[in-house]
């Protein structure tokens, strides 16, 4: 997976229904919120660009096992309802 800028990742997370919580000086915690409830899907994002290795780790944290779906997620092409539906289908969220 290709490297991406932190701000692009944060925009993609926000589009998919993630909310940001400042935890540390240079990292933000992003939780998926569905129907007003925090879900067990979360990640930390710093200010520096994310390397391909970190993008793979981030994809795993977000339960994006297929690279094609991960690319769609991070490029903003994945429909938020489809992402949540996939998580429900895998019984990751209720």
PDB file of C-alpha atoms in Angstrom:
ATOM      1  CA  UNK A   1       0.000   0.000   0.000  1.00  0.00           C
ATOM      2  CA  UNK A   2       1.314   3.448  -0.818  1.00  0.00           C
ATOM      3  CA  UNK A   3       2.384   6.061   1.723  1.00  0.00           C
ATOM      4  CA  UNK A   4      -0.111   8.813   2.515  1.00  0.00           C
ATOM      5  CA  UNK A   5      -0.175  12.166   4.262  1.00  0.00           C
ATOM      6  CA  UNK A   6      -1.582  12.258   7.776  1.00  0.00           C
ATOM      7  CA  UNK A   7      -4.176  14.907   6.917  1.00  0.00           C
ATOM      8  CA  UNK A   8      -5.482  12.748   4.038  1.00  0.00           C
ATOM      9  CA  UNK A   9      -5.869   9.795   6.416  1.00  0.00           C
ATOM     10  CA  UNK A  10      -7.700  11.956   8.937  1.00  0.00           C
ATOM     11  CA  UNK A  11     -10.110  13.209   6.231  1.00  0.00           C
ATOM     12  CA  UNK A  12     -10.838   9.632   5.146  1.00  0.00           C
ATOM     13  CA  UNK A  13     -11.458   8.562   8.750  1.00  0.00           C
ATOM     14  CA  UNK A  14     -13.824  11.475   9.331  1.00  0.00           C
ATOM     15  CA  UNK A  15     -15.746  10.658   6.143  1.00  0.00           C
ATOM     16  CA  UNK A  16     -16.226   7.067   7.344  1.00  0.00           C
ATOM     17  CA  UNK A  17     -17.724   8.138  10.688  1.00  0.00           C
ATOM     18  CA  UNK A  18     -14.657   8.271  12.908  1.00  0.00           C
ATOM     19  CA  UNK A  19     -14.434  10.921  15.611  1.00  0.00           C
ATOM     20  CA  UNK A  20     -11.155  12.414  16.742  1.00  0.00           C
ATOM     21  CA  UNK A  21     -10.022  12.654  20.355  1.00  0.00           C
ATOM     22  CA  UNK A  22      -6.750  14.324  21.284  1.00  0.00           C
ATOM     23  CA  UNK A  23      -4.827  11.918  23.486  1.00  0.00           C
ATOM     24  CA  UNK A  24      -1.268  13.107  23.222  1.00  0.00           C
ATOM     25  CA  UNK A  25       0.544  16.189  21.975  1.00  0.00           C
ATOM     26  CA  UNK A  26       1.331  14.777  18.549  1.00  0.00           C
ATOM     27  CA  UNK A  27      -1.164  11.928  18.065  1.00  0.00           C
ATOM     28  CA  UNK A  28      -4.928  11.854  17.741  1.00  0.00           C
ATOM     29  CA  UNK A  29      -7.116   8.915  18.659  1.00  0.00           C
ATOM     30  CA  UNK A  30      -9.832   8.153  16.097  1.00  0.00           C
ATOM     31  CA  UNK A  31     -12.819   5.986  17.109  1.00  0.00           C
ATOM     32  CA  UNK A  32     -15.540   4.713  14.802  1.00  0.00           C
ATOM     33  CA  UNK A  33     -18.916   6.014  15.976  1.00  0.00           C
ATOM     34  CA  UNK A  34     -22.072   4.282  14.710  1.00  0.00           C
ATOM     35  CA  UNK A  35     -25.535   5.410  15.805  1.00  0.00           C
ATOM     36  CA  UNK A  36     -23.950   7.644  18.448  1.00  0.00           C
ATOM     37  CA  UNK A  37     -21.955   4.804  20.046  1.00  0.00           C
ATOM     38  CA  UNK A  38     -18.185   4.329  20.056  1.00  0.00           C
ATOM     39  CA  UNK A  39     -17.185   1.033  18.483  1.00  0.00           C
ATOM     40  CA  UNK A  40     -14.134  -1.153  19.122  1.00  0.00           C
ATOM     41  CA  UNK A  41     -12.524   0.106  15.902  1.00  0.00           C
ATOM     42  CA  UNK A  42      -9.893   2.761  16.563  1.00  0.00           C
ATOM     43  CA  UNK A  43      -6.446   3.981  15.611  1.00  0.00           C
ATOM     44  CA  UNK A  44      -3.904   6.669  16.448  1.00  0.00           C
ATOM     45  CA  UNK A  45      -2.657   9.031  13.748  1.00  0.00           C
ATOM     46  CA  UNK A  46       0.285  11.387  14.131  1.00  0.00           C
ATOM     47  CA  UNK A  47       1.289  14.398  12.068  1.00  0.00           C
ATOM     48  CA  UNK A  48       3.980  12.736   9.950  1.00  0.00           C
ATOM     49  CA  UNK A  49       3.232  10.966   6.646  1.00  0.00           C
ATOM     50  CA  UNK A  50       2.458   7.271   7.035  1.00  0.00           C
ATOM     51  CA  UNK A  51       4.857   4.835   5.380  1.00  0.00           C
ATOM     52  CA  UNK A  52       3.579   1.813   3.432  1.00  0.00           C
ATOM     53  CA  UNK A  53       4.306  -0.365   6.480  1.00  0.00           C
ATOM     54  CA  UNK A  54       2.286   1.908   8.776  1.00  0.00           C
ATOM     55  CA  UNK A  55      -0.526   1.984   6.214  1.00  0.00           C
ATOM     56  CA  UNK A  56      -0.660  -1.826   6.370  1.00  0.00           C
ATOM     57  CA  UNK A  57      -0.835  -1.657  10.178  1.00  0.00           C
ATOM     58  CA  UNK A  58      -3.558   0.991  10.024  1.00  0.00           C
ATOM     59  CA  UNK A  59      -5.547  -1.126   7.554  1.00  0.00           C
ATOM     60  CA  UNK A  60      -5.405  -4.034   9.989  1.00  0.00           C
ATOM     61  CA  UNK A  61      -6.602  -1.862  12.875  1.00  0.00           C
ATOM     62  CA  UNK A  62      -9.548  -0.736  10.751  1.00  0.00           C
ATOM     63  CA  UNK A  63     -10.327  -4.365   9.764  1.00  0.00           C
ATOM     64  CA  UNK A  64      -9.618  -3.676   6.077  1.00  0.00           C
ATOM     65  CA  UNK A  65      -8.214  -7.066   5.116  1.00  0.00           C
ATOM     66  CA  UNK A  66      -8.473  -6.560   1.345  1.00  0.00           C
ATOM     67  CA  UNK A  67      -6.000  -4.095  -0.164  1.00  0.00           C
ATOM     68  CA  UNK A  68      -8.543  -2.966  -2.769  1.00  0.00           C
ATOM     69  CA  UNK A  69     -11.049  -2.036  -0.058  1.00  0.00           C
ATOM     70  CA  UNK A  70      -8.326  -0.307   1.971  1.00  0.00           C
ATOM     71  CA  UNK A  71      -7.311   1.782  -1.053  1.00  0.00           C
ATOM     72  CA  UNK A  72     -10.970   2.735  -1.604  1.00  0.00           C
ATOM     73  CA  UNK A  73     -11.301   3.650   2.081  1.00  0.00           C
ATOM     74  CA  UNK A  74      -8.235   5.892   2.161  1.00  0.00           C
ATOM     75  CA  UNK A  75      -8.940   7.518  -1.207  1.00  0.00           C
ATOM     76  CA  UNK A  76     -12.460   8.444  -0.055  1.00  0.00           C
ATOM     77  CA  UNK A  77     -14.264   6.284  -2.620  1.00  0.00           C
ATOM     78  CA  UNK A  78     -15.672   3.730  -0.153  1.00  0.00           C
ATOM     79  CA  UNK A  79     -19.246   4.386   0.914  1.00  0.00           C
ATOM     80  CA  UNK A  80     -19.445   4.721   4.743  1.00  0.00           C
ATOM     81  CA  UNK A  81     -22.535   2.481   4.839  1.00  0.00           C
ATOM     82  CA  UNK A  82     -20.654  -0.227   2.944  1.00  0.00           C
ATOM     83  CA  UNK A  83     -17.770  -0.057   5.451  1.00  0.00           C
ATOM     84  CA  UNK A  84     -20.110  -0.340   8.453  1.00  0.00           C
ATOM     85  CA  UNK A  85     -22.043  -3.119   6.686  1.00  0.00           C
ATOM     86  CA  UNK A  86     -18.812  -5.049   6.139  1.00  0.00           C
ATOM     87  CA  UNK A  87     -17.926  -4.709   9.836  1.00  0.00           C
ATOM     88  CA  UNK A  88     -21.403  -5.931  10.837  1.00  0.00           C
ATOM     89  CA  UNK A  89     -21.220  -8.841   8.387  1.00  0.00           C
ATOM     90  CA  UNK A  90     -17.928  -9.926   9.975  1.00  0.00           C
ATOM     91  CA  UNK A  91     -19.598  -9.467  13.404  1.00  0.00           C
ATOM     92  CA  UNK A  92     -16.909  -6.989  14.460  1.00  0.00           C
ATOM     93  CA  UNK A  93     -19.532  -4.427  15.490  1.00  0.00           C
ATOM     94  CA  UNK A  94     -23.153  -4.887  16.553  1.00  0.00           C
TER      95      UNK A  94
END
